């Protein structure tokens, strides 16, 4: 059984601050991990993914994430947030079984204050 | 414009009615998905479908069924809606094979009275 946990339900930061969103997964097998962003009232947008190779992956809009097999983690980071980064962030895992459907974490709401 | 399109944006109906939501993608993808997002923002896969295989999440009630005319369309039909079906339904698509990201539509918000 694949599970994804996001320990922080809500994070508040000031514009220009750095932010790290935590994601831990549990799965035995070949998987890939990804992060998506959902702005209020919109669909999800892909940010970045990891399958193999360099454990630090770069995504859109200055986001990066680091994979750790030993910690079963895939944390998302941004060095300097902008007000437009206010959204819900979802970590997801997918395998080559199950039609490659995404299994999502519960999401972290990021609120960026001016 | 290449994207995933969903209609309608919103739908309000009464218990027991039948509803159908449309999804079309112009990205040339060969796999499409339906996800349900509840009021707490929790996302759960309902179906994934390509021209070879339909995979149904075993927790999905039988009143839900996907309908596809070609690889660019995957509609969702609910035969007799229940109050717990109130949610946002998100359609997505991707290429098959490898670690492929999914592209999502804006969602259809269903309210069951």
Short mmCIF file of C-alpha atoms in Angstrom, two decimals:
data_model
loop_
_atom_site.label_atom_id
_atom_site.label_comp_id
_atom_site.label_asym_id
_atom_site.label_seq_id
_atom_site.Cartn_x
_atom_site.Cartn_y
_atom_site.Cartn_z
CA UNK A 1 0.00 0.00 0.00
CA UNK A 2 1.27 3.39 -0.95
CA UNK A 3 0.82 6.26 1.47
CA UNK A 4 1.92 9.87 1.40
CA UNK A 5 1.94 12.10 4.45
CA UNK A 6 2.32 15.84 4.65
CA UNK A 7 2.81 16.77 8.27
CA UNK A 8 2.03 20.48 7.98
CA UNK A 9 -1.55 21.37 7.18
CA UNK A 10 -0.87 25.09 7.06
CA UNK A 11 2.28 27.21 6.75
CA UNK A 12 2.40 30.99 6.97
CA UNK A 13 5.44 32.88 5.70
CA UNK A 14 6.33 36.43 4.74
CA UNK A 15 7.14 37.43 1.21
CA UNK A 16 10.85 36.91 0.61
CA UNK A 17 11.15 34.19 3.26
CA UNK A 18 12.22 30.67 2.44
CA UNK A 19 9.82 27.79 2.88
CA UNK A 20 10.12 24.01 3.16
CA UNK A 21 7.13 21.69 2.83
CA UNK A 22 7.58 18.19 4.15
CA UNK A 23 6.49 15.01 2.44
CA UNK A 24 7.07 11.43 3.56
CA UNK A 25 5.98 8.37 1.67
CA UNK A 26 5.76 4.67 2.19
CA UNK A 27 5.91 2.26 -0.68
CA UNK A 28 7.89 -0.80 -1.67
CA UNK A 29 8.61 -0.83 -5.35
CA UNK A 30 9.46 1.34 -8.32
CA UNK A 31 7.78 4.71 -7.91
CA UNK A 32 8.10 8.29 -8.83
CA UNK A 33 7.38 11.29 -6.64
CA UNK A 34 5.99 14.65 -7.64
CA UNK A 35 4.67 17.92 -6.30
CA UNK A 36 1.63 19.82 -7.56
CA UNK A 37 0.25 23.23 -6.73
CA UNK A 38 -3.42 24.21 -6.58
CA UNK A 39 -4.42 27.84 -6.51
CA UNK A 40 -7.84 28.64 -5.08
CA UNK A 41 -10.63 27.46 -7.35
CA UNK A 42 -8.27 26.00 -9.94
CA UNK A 43 -7.04 22.61 -11.06
CA UNK A 44 -3.65 21.22 -10.10
CA UNK A 45 -0.44 22.26 -11.83
CA UNK A 46 2.70 20.15 -11.98
CA UNK A 47 5.76 21.59 -10.21
CA UNK A 48 8.45 18.89 -10.38
CA UNK A 49 9.15 15.18 -10.16
CA UNK A 50 11.80 12.67 -9.16
CA UNK A 51 12.34 9.19 -10.50
CA UNK A 52 16.05 8.54 -10.41
CA UNK A 53 19.44 10.23 -10.59
CA UNK A 54 20.30 13.47 -8.83
CA UNK A 55 18.18 13.54 -5.66
CA UNK A 56 17.76 17.31 -5.92
CA UNK A 57 15.36 18.25 -8.68
CA UNK A 58 14.51 21.70 -9.96
CA UNK A 59 11.01 22.74 -10.90
CA UNK A 60 9.13 25.75 -12.15
CA UNK A 61 9.14 29.18 -10.47
CA UNK A 62 12.23 28.52 -8.32
CA UNK A 63 10.94 25.42 -6.55
CA UNK A 64 13.21 22.48 -5.85
CA UNK A 65 12.79 19.22 -3.97
CA UNK A 66 15.16 16.71 -2.47
CA UNK A 67 14.59 12.98 -2.43
CA UNK A 68 15.93 10.89 0.45
CA UNK A 69 15.56 7.13 0.29
CA UNK A 70 16.80 6.65 3.85
CA UNK A 71 14.20 9.08 5.23
CA UNK A 72 11.49 8.15 2.69
CA UNK A 73 11.07 11.84 2.07
CA UNK A 74 10.63 14.27 -0.78
CA UNK A 75 10.60 17.76 0.71
CA UNK A 76 9.83 20.84 -1.37
CA UNK A 77 11.71 24.10 -0.92
CA UNK A 78 11.76 27.62 -2.22
CA UNK A 79 14.40 30.16 -1.26
CA UNK A 80 12.28 33.30 -1.57
CA UNK A 81 8.49 33.13 -1.76
CA UNK A 82 6.24 35.53 -3.62
CA UNK A 83 2.64 36.38 -2.76
CA UNK A 84 1.55 34.38 -5.82
CA UNK A 85 2.94 31.24 -4.17
CA UNK A 86 -0.05 31.25 -1.82
CA UNK A 87 -1.79 27.98 -2.67
CA UNK A 88 -2.25 24.38 -1.59
CA UNK A 89 0.70 22.11 -2.32
CA UNK A 90 0.26 18.40 -2.82
CA UNK A 91 2.91 15.73 -2.72
CA UNK A 92 2.12 12.62 -4.77
CA UNK A 93 3.49 9.17 -5.42
CA UNK A 94 2.79 6.98 -8.40
CA UNK A 95 3.82 3.50 -9.40
CA UNK A 96 3.80 1.51 -12.58
CA UNK A 97 0.87 -0.45 -11.30
CA UNK A 98 -2.58 1.02 -10.84
CA UNK A 99 -2.61 2.80 -14.15
CA UNK A 100 -0.05 5.26 -12.85
CA UNK A 101 -2.69 7.12 -10.88
CA UNK A 102 -1.38 9.62 -8.39
CA UNK A 103 -1.72 8.95 -4.67
CA UNK A 104 -1.82 12.35 -3.00
CA UNK A 105 -0.91 13.58 0.43
CA UNK A 106 -3.38 15.67 2.38
CA UNK A 107 -1.92 18.94 1.12
CA UNK A 108 -0.20 21.91 2.76
CA UNK A 109 -1.78 25.33 2.50
CA UNK A 110 0.83 28.06 2.15
CA UNK A 111 -0.16 31.61 2.99
CA UNK A 112 2.30 34.31 2.00
CA UNK A 113 1.94 37.62 3.81
CA UNK A 114 3.25 40.90 2.36
CA UNK B 1 -4.80 26.10 -27.02
CA UNK B 2 -3.64 22.76 -25.65
CA UNK B 3 -5.04 21.86 -22.28
CA UNK B 4 -7.58 19.81 -20.36
CA UNK B 5 -11.11 21.17 -20.56
CA UNK B 6 -14.03 20.31 -18.28
CA UNK B 7 -17.70 21.19 -18.48
CA UNK B 8 -19.70 22.30 -16.64
CA UNK B 9 -17.85 24.38 -14.06
CA UNK B 10 -20.62 23.91 -11.52
CA UNK B 11 -23.65 21.69 -11.21
CA UNK B 12 -26.39 21.66 -8.58
CA UNK B 13 -28.81 18.77 -8.51
CA UNK B 14 -31.06 16.76 -6.22
CA UNK B 15 -30.57 13.35 -4.68
CA UNK B 16 -31.38 10.54 -7.08
CA UNK B 17 -30.79 12.48 -10.29
CA UNK B 18 -28.36 11.42 -13.00
CA UNK B 19 -25.49 13.73 -13.95
CA UNK B 20 -22.75 13.62 -16.54
CA UNK B 21 -19.54 15.63 -16.67
CA UNK B 22 -17.39 16.11 -19.73
CA UNK B 23 -13.64 16.12 -20.09
CA UNK B 24 -11.59 16.71 -23.21
CA UNK B 25 -7.83 17.00 -23.61
CA UNK B 26 -6.00 18.47 -26.60
CA UNK B 27 -2.51 17.46 -25.45
CA UNK B 28 -2.32 14.26 -27.47
CA UNK B 29 -2.15 12.16 -24.30
CA UNK B 30 -3.23 8.54 -24.28
CA UNK B 31 -4.25 8.12 -20.63
CA UNK B 32 -6.97 10.01 -18.79
CA UNK B 33 -8.05 10.07 -15.15
CA UNK B 34 -10.85 11.19 -12.89
CA UNK B 35 -10.11 12.30 -9.33
CA UNK B 36 -12.52 13.34 -6.59
CA UNK B 37 -11.58 16.21 -4.27
CA UNK B 38 -13.71 16.49 -1.15
CA UNK B 39 -14.47 19.50 1.01
CA UNK B 40 -11.25 18.98 2.98
CA UNK B 41 -9.25 19.13 -0.27
CA UNK B 42 -8.45 15.41 -0.09
CA UNK B 43 -7.80 13.96 -3.55
CA UNK B 44 -8.60 10.40 -4.49
CA UNK B 45 -8.28 8.57 -7.80
CA UNK B 46 -11.53 7.22 -9.19
CA UNK B 47 -10.60 5.89 -12.63
CA UNK B 48 -7.69 5.74 -14.99
CA UNK B 49 -8.21 4.80 -18.62
CA UNK B 50 -6.28 4.33 -21.81
CA UNK B 51 -7.39 2.59 -24.95
CA UNK B 52 -6.28 -0.73 -23.55
CA UNK B 53 -7.27 -0.70 -19.94
CA UNK B 54 -9.75 0.76 -17.49
CA UNK B 55 -8.64 0.70 -13.88
CA UNK B 56 -11.27 1.37 -11.28
CA UNK B 57 -10.53 2.29 -7.70
CA UNK B 58 -12.31 -0.42 -5.72
CA UNK B 59 -13.74 2.16 -3.31
CA UNK B 60 -15.73 3.92 -6.05
CA UNK B 61 -19.49 3.20 -5.81
CA UNK B 62 -21.06 1.44 -8.79
CA UNK B 63 -23.25 4.44 -9.58
CA UNK B 64 -20.13 6.09 -11.03
CA UNK B 65 -18.99 5.12 -14.51
CA UNK B 66 -16.49 6.56 -17.00
CA UNK B 67 -17.46 6.91 -20.65
CA UNK B 68 -14.96 7.34 -23.45
CA UNK B 69 -15.55 7.93 -27.15
CA UNK B 70 -11.88 8.31 -28.05
CA UNK B 71 -8.57 8.87 -26.33
CA UNK B 72 -9.17 12.62 -26.07
CA UNK B 73 -12.44 12.33 -24.14
CA UNK B 74 -13.32 10.74 -20.83
CA UNK B 75 -16.68 11.66 -19.37
CA UNK B 76 -17.98 10.80 -15.92
CA UNK B 77 -21.52 9.66 -15.33
CA UNK B 78 -23.22 9.36 -11.94
CA UNK B 79 -26.37 7.33 -12.19
CA UNK B 80 -28.19 8.36 -9.02
CA UNK B 81 -26.40 11.00 -7.00
CA UNK B 82 -26.11 10.88 -3.22
CA UNK B 83 -25.31 13.76 -0.82
CA UNK B 84 -21.79 12.39 -0.28
CA UNK B 85 -21.10 12.86 -3.99
CA UNK B 86 -20.87 16.62 -3.42
CA UNK B 87 -17.26 17.39 -4.32
CA UNK B 88 -15.02 18.76 -7.02
CA UNK B 89 -14.31 16.29 -9.80
CA UNK B 90 -10.97 16.77 -11.52
CA UNK B 91 -10.07 15.30 -14.87
CA UNK B 92 -6.42 14.78 -15.82
CA UNK B 93 -4.38 13.32 -18.65
CA UNK B 94 -0.85 12.13 -19.32
CA UNK B 95 1.26 10.05 -21.66
CA UNK B 96 1.60 6.39 -20.78
CA UNK B 97 4.98 5.03 -19.80
CA UNK B 98 7.75 6.25 -17.56
CA UNK B 99 7.42 8.93 -14.93
CA UNK B 100 4.86 11.12 -16.66
CA UNK B 101 3.37 14.23 -15.11
CA UNK B 102 -0.37 14.73 -15.27
CA UNK B 103 -2.20 17.76 -16.58
CA UNK B 104 -5.40 18.73 -14.82
CA UNK B 105 -8.57 20.46 -15.86
CA UNK B 106 -10.15 23.21 -13.72
CA UNK B 107 -12.65 20.82 -12.15
CA UNK B 108 -16.42 20.48 -11.94
CA UNK B 109 -17.99 21.33 -8.61
CA UNK B 110 -21.03 19.17 -7.85
CA UNK B 111 -23.52 20.09 -5.14
CA UNK B 112 -26.18 17.55 -4.24
CA UNK B 113 -29.15 18.91 -2.34
#
